[in-house]
Amino acid sequence: MEKPDFEELVYIVSGVIFLASLGIGLEIVGDYVIGDIMLFLSILWALSIFLFMRYLERKDNQE
């Protein structure tokens, strides 16, 4: 599997950081439900990207 471009990594990391920081900010402000949802989405985002990259790596190794 070829290494992802730097630009792709920036998009991935910026999405996780944005969702996590927005969730933490909402937790601080006092909007706990939406803050929890944003934190959950950031974890789900990172996990889905990790699993997708592992899937692509396995698929490339089989060929």
Coordinates of N, CA and C in Angstrom, one line a residue:
M1 N 0.8 -1.2 0.0 CA 0.0 0.0 0.0 C 0.9 1.2 0.0
E2 N 0.6 2.1 -0.9 CA 1.4 3.4 -0.9 C 1.0 4.3 0.2
K3 N 1.9 5.1 0.6 CA 1.7 6.0 1.8 C 0.7 7.1 1.3
P4 N -0.2 7.5 2.2 CA -1.1 8.5 1.9 C -0.4 9.9 1.8
D5 N -1.0 10.7 0.9 CA -0.4 12.0 0.7 C -0.5 12.8 2.0
F6 N 0.4 13.8 2.1 CA 0.4 14.7 3.3 C -0.9 15.4 3.3
E7 N -1.5 15.8 2.2 CA -2.8 16.5 2.2 C -3.9 15.7 2.7
E8 N -3.9 14.4 2.4 CA -4.9 13.5 2.9 C -4.8 13.4 4.4
L9 N -3.6 13.3 4.9 CA -3.4 13.2 6.4 C -3.8 14.4 7.1
V10 N -3.6 15.6 6.5 CA -4.0 16.9 7.1 C -5.6 16.9 7.2
Y11 N -6.3 16.4 6.1 CA -7.7 16.4 6.2 C -8.2 15.5 7.3
I12 N -7.6 14.3 7.4 CA -8.1 13.4 8.4 C -7.8 13.9 9.8
V13 N -6.6 14.4 10.1 CA -6.3 14.9 11.4 C -7.1 16.2 11.7
S14 N -7.3 17.0 10.7 CA -8.0 18.3 11.0 C -9.5 18.0 11.3
G15 N -10.1 17.0 10.7 CA -11.5 16.6 11.0 C -11.6 16.1 12.4
V16 N -10.7 15.2 12.8 CA -10.7 14.7 14.2 C -10.5 15.8 15.2
I17 N -9.5 16.7 15.0 CA -9.2 17.8 15.9 C -10.4 18.7 16.0
F18 N -11.0 19.1 14.8 CA -12.2 20.0 14.8 C -13.3 19.4 15.6
L19 N -13.7 18.2 15.4 CA -14.8 17.6 16.1 C -14.6 17.5 17.6
A20 N -13.3 17.1 17.9 CA -13.0 16.9 19.3 C -13.0 18.3 20.0
S21 N -12.4 19.3 19.4 CA -12.3 20.6 20.1 C -13.7 21.2 20.2
L22 N -14.5 21.1 19.1 CA -15.9 21.6 19.2 C -16.7 20.9 20.3
G23 N -16.5 19.6 20.5 CA -17.2 18.9 21.5 C -16.7 19.3 22.9
I24 N -15.4 19.5 23.1 CA -14.9 19.9 24.4 C -15.3 21.4 24.7
G25 N -15.3 22.2 23.7 CA -15.8 23.6 23.8 C -17.3 23.6 24.3
L26 N -18.1 22.8 23.7 CA -19.5 22.7 24.0 C -19.7 22.2 25.4
E27 N -18.8 21.2 25.8 CA -18.9 20.7 27.2 C -18.6 21.8 28.2
I28 N -17.6 22.6 27.9 CA -17.2 23.7 28.8 C -18.3 24.8 28.9
V29 N -18.9 25.1 27.7 CA -20.0 26.1 27.7 C -21.2 25.6 28.5
G30 N -21.4 24.3 28.5 CA -22.6 23.8 29.2 C -23.6 23.1 28.4
D31 N -23.4 22.9 27.1 CA -24.3 22.2 26.2 C -23.8 20.8 26.1
Y32 N -24.1 20.0 27.2 CA -23.5 18.7 27.3 C -23.9 17.7 26.3
V33 N -25.2 17.7 25.9 CA -25.6 16.7 25.0 C -25.0 16.8 23.6
I34 N -24.9 18.0 23.1 CA -24.3 18.3 21.8 C -22.8 18.0 21.9
G35 N -22.2 18.5 23.0 CA -20.8 18.2 23.2 C -20.4 16.7 23.2
D36 N -21.2 16.0 23.9 CA -21.0 14.5 23.9 C -21.2 13.9 22.5
I37 N -22.1 14.4 21.8 CA -22.3 13.9 20.4 C -21.1 14.2 19.6
M38 N -20.5 15.4 19.7 CA -19.4 15.8 18.9 C -18.1 15.0 19.3
L39 N -18.0 14.7 20.6 CA -16.9 13.9 21.0 C -17.0 12.4 20.5
F40 N -18.3 11.9 20.6 CA -18.5 10.6 20.0 C -18.3 10.5 18.5
L41 N -18.7 11.6 17.8 CA -18.4 11.6 16.4 C -16.9 11.7 16.0
S42 N -16.1 12.4 16.8 CA -14.7 12.5 16.6 C -14.1 11.1 16.8
I43 N -14.5 10.4 17.8 CA -14.0 9.0 18.1 C -14.4 8.1 16.9
L44 N -15.6 8.2 16.5 CA -16.1 7.4 15.4 C -15.4 7.7 14.1
W45 N -15.2 8.9 13.9 CA -14.4 9.4 12.7 C -13.0 8.8 12.6
A46 N -12.3 8.9 13.7 CA -10.9 8.3 13.8 C -10.9 6.8 13.7
L47 N -11.9 6.2 14.3 CA -11.9 4.7 14.2 C -12.3 4.2 12.8
S48 N -13.2 4.9 12.2 CA -13.6 4.5 10.8 C -12.5 4.7 9.8
I49 N -11.8 5.8 10.0 CA -10.6 6.0 9.1 C -9.6 4.9 9.3
F50 N -9.3 4.6 10.6 CA -8.3 3.6 10.9 C -8.7 2.2 10.3
L51 N -10.0 1.8 10.5 CA -10.4 0.6 10.0 C -10.4 0.5 8.4
F52 N -10.8 1.6 7.8 CA -10.7 1.7 6.4 C -9.3 1.6 5.8
M53 N -8.4 2.2 6.5 CA -7.0 2.1 6.1 C -6.4 0.7 6.2
R54 N -6.8 0.0 7.3 CA -6.4 -1.4 7.5 C -7.0 -2.3 6.4
Y55 N -8.3 -2.0 6.1 CA -9.0 -2.8 5.0 C -8.2 -2.6 3.7
L56 N -7.9 -1.4 3.3 CA -7.2 -1.1 2.1 C -5.8 -1.8 2.1
E57 N -5.1 -1.8 3.2 CA -3.8 -2.4 3.3 C -3.9 -3.9 3.1
R58 N -4.9 -4.6 3.7 CA -5.1 -6.0 3.5 C -5.5 -6.3 2.1
K59 N -6.3 -5.5 1.5 CA -6.7 -5.7 0.1 C -5.5 -5.6 -0.8
D60 N -4.7 -4.6 -0.6 CA -3.5 -4.5 -1.4 C -2.5 -5.6 -1.2
N61 N -2.4 -6.1 0.0 CA -1.5 -7.3 0.2 C -1.9 -8.6 -0.4
Q62 N -3.2 -8.7 -0.6 CA -3.8 -9.9 -1.2 C -3.5 -10.0 -2.7
E63 N -3.4 -8.8 -3.3 CA -3.2 -8.8 -4.8 C -1.7 -8.9 -5.2

